[in-house]
Short mmCIF file of C-alpha atoms in Angstrom, two decimals:
data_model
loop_
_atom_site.label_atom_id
_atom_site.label_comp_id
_atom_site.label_asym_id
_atom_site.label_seq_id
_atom_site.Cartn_x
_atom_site.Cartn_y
_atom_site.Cartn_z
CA UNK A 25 -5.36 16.31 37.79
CA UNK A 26 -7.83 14.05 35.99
CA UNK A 27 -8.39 16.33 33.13
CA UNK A 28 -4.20 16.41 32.23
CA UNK A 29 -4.57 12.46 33.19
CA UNK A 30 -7.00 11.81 30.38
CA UNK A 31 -5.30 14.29 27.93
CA UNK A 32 -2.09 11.97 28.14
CA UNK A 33 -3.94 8.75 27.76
CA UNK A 34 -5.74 10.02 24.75
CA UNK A 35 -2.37 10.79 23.05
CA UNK A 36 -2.01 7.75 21.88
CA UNK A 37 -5.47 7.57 20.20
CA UNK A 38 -4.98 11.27 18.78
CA UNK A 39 -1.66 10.16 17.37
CA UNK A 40 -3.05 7.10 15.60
CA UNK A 41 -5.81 9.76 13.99
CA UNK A 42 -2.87 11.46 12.74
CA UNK A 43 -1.35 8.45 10.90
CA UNK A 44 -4.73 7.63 9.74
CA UNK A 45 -5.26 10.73 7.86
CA UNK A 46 -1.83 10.61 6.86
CA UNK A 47 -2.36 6.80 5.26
CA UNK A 48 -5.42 7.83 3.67
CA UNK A 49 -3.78 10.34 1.95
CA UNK A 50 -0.87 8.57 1.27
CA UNK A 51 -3.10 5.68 0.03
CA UNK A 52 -4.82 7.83 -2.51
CA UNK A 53 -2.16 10.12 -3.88
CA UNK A 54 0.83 7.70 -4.12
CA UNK A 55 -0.16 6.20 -7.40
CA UNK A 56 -0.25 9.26 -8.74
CA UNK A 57 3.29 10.42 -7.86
CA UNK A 58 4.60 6.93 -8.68
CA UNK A 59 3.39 6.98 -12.03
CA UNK A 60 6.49 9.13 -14.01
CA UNK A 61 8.55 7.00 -12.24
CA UNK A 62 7.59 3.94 -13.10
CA UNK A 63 7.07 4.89 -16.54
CA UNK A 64 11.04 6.19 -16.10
CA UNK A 65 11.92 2.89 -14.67
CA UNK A 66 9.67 0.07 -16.09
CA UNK A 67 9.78 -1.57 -12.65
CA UNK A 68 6.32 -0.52 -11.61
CA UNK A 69 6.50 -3.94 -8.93
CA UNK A 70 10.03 -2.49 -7.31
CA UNK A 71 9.35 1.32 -7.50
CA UNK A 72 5.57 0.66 -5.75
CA UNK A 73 6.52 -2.09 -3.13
CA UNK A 74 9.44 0.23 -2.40
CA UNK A 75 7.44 3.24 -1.58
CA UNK A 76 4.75 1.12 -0.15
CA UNK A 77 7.60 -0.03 2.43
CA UNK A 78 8.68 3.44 3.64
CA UNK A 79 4.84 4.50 4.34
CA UNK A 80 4.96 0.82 6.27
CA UNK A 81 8.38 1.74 7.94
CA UNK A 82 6.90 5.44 8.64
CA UNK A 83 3.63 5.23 9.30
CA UNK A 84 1.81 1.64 9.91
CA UNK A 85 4.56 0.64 12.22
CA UNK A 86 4.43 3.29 14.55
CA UNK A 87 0.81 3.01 15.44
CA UNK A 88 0.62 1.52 18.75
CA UNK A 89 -1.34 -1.45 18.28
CA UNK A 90 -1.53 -4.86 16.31
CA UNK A 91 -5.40 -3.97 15.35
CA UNK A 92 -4.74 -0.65 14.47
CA UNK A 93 -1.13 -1.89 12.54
CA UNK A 94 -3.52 -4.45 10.50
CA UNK A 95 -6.30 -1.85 10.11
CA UNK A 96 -4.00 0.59 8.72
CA UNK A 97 -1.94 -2.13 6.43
CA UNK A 98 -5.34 -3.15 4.62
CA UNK A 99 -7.07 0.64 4.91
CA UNK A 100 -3.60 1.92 2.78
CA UNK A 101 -3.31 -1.02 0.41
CA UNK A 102 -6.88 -0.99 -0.25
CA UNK A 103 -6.97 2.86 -1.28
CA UNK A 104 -3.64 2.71 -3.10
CA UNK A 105 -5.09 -0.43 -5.23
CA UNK A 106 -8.31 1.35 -6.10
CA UNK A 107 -6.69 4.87 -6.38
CA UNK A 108 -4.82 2.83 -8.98
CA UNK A 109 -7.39 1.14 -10.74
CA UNK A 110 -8.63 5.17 -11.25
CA UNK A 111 -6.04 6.27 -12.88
CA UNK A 112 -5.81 3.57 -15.46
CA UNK A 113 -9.64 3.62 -16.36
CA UNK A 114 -8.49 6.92 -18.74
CA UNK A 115 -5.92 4.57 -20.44
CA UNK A 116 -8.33 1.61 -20.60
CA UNK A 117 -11.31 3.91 -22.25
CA UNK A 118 -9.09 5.42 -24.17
CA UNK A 119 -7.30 1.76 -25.97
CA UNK A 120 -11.29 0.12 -25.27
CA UNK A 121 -10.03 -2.69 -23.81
CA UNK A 122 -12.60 -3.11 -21.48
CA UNK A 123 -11.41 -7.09 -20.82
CA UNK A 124 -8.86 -5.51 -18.59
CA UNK A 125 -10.84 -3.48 -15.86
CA UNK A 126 -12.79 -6.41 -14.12
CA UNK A 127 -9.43 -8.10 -13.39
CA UNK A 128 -7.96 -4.52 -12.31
CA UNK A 129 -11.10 -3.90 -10.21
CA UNK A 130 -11.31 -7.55 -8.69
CA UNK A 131 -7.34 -8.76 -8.23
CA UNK A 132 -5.34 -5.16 -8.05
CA UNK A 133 -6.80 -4.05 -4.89
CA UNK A 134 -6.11 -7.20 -2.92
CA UNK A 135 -2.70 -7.48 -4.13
CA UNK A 136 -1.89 -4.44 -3.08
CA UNK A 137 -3.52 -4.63 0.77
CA UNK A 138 -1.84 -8.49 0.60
CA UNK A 139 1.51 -6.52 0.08
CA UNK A 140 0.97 -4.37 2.36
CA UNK A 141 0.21 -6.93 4.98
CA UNK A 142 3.30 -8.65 3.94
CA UNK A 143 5.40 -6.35 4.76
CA UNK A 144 4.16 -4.76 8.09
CA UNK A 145 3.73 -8.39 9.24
CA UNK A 146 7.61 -8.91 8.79
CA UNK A 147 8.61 -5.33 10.25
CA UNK A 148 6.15 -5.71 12.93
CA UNK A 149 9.29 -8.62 14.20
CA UNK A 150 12.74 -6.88 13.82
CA UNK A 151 12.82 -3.83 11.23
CA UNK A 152 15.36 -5.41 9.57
CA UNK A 153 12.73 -8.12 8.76
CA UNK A 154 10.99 -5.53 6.76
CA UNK A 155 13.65 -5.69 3.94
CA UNK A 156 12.42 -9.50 3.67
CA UNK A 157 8.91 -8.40 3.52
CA UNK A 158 9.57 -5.86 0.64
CA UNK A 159 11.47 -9.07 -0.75
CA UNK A 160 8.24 -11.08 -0.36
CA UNK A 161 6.24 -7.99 -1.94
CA UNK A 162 8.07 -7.81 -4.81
CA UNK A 163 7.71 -11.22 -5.60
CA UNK A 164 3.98 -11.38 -4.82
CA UNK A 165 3.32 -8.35 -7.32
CA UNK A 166 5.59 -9.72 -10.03
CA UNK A 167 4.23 -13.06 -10.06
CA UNK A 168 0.36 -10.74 -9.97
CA UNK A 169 1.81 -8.89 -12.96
CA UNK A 170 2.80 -11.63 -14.81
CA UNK A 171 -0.19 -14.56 -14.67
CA UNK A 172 -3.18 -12.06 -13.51
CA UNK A 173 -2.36 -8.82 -16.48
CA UNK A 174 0.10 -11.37 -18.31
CA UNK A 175 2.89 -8.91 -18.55
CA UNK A 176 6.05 -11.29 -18.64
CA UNK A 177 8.36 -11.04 -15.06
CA UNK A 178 11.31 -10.02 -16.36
#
């Protein structure tokens, strides 16, 4: 009876292993898949908040604590940022402008885990409240993009 007892309560943690493999991945191969699309789009601040808010909405939210919600926002922001930053060092070697990768390397990954946090601090209320968050995000990574790598807003 003690053995099934403990199996149960260690669901939870087991579970939350899951979603942490699953935002690590997710963390480091997002860019990547993003990258056609924002090169499609030119929106590189909606098409990455918006797929940063459905990894939020399906993964950080449904671990089952606050410490392991925050853990997780910052863990995924923090590998998405520098999984980033890796996939531009080709394009800044190949142009040598090497002014560009300290700022990439010092601002990038915080933005990103700030966004991140943004957002799975507003779903963490009402879901709905997410949309707000992804609002805030948005805003947060234009206003990056446009006085940190002075690309203009709009």
């Amino acid at each position: 009876m003690s053995k099934k007892l403990k199996i149960e309560n260690d669901a939870p943690l087991f579970n939350a292993a899951i979603h942490g493999i699953f935002l690590i991945v997710a963390g480091l191969v997002l860019p990547a898949v993003l990258i056609p699309i924002v090169k499609i789009t030119n929106y590189s601040e909606i098409v990455e908040e918006i797929a940063k808010a459905l990894i939020v909405l399906l993964l950080i939210l449904r671990l089952p604590s606050l410490k392991l919600r925050l853990a997780g926002a910052i863990a995924f922001g923090f590998l998405f940022g520098l999984s980033e930053n890796f996939l531009y060092l080709n394009q800044i070697f190949q142009f040598g402008d090497f002014s560009v990768l300290w700022q990439r390397f010092l601002w990038t990954v915080p933005m990103h885990f700030t966004t991140v946090l943004v957002m799975t601090l507003a779903g963490m209320g009402k879901k709905w409240f997410l949309i707000l968050g992804l609002i805030g995000a948005v805003i947060l990574h234009m206003l990056f993009n446009s006085l940190i790598v002075n690309t203009p807003i709009i």
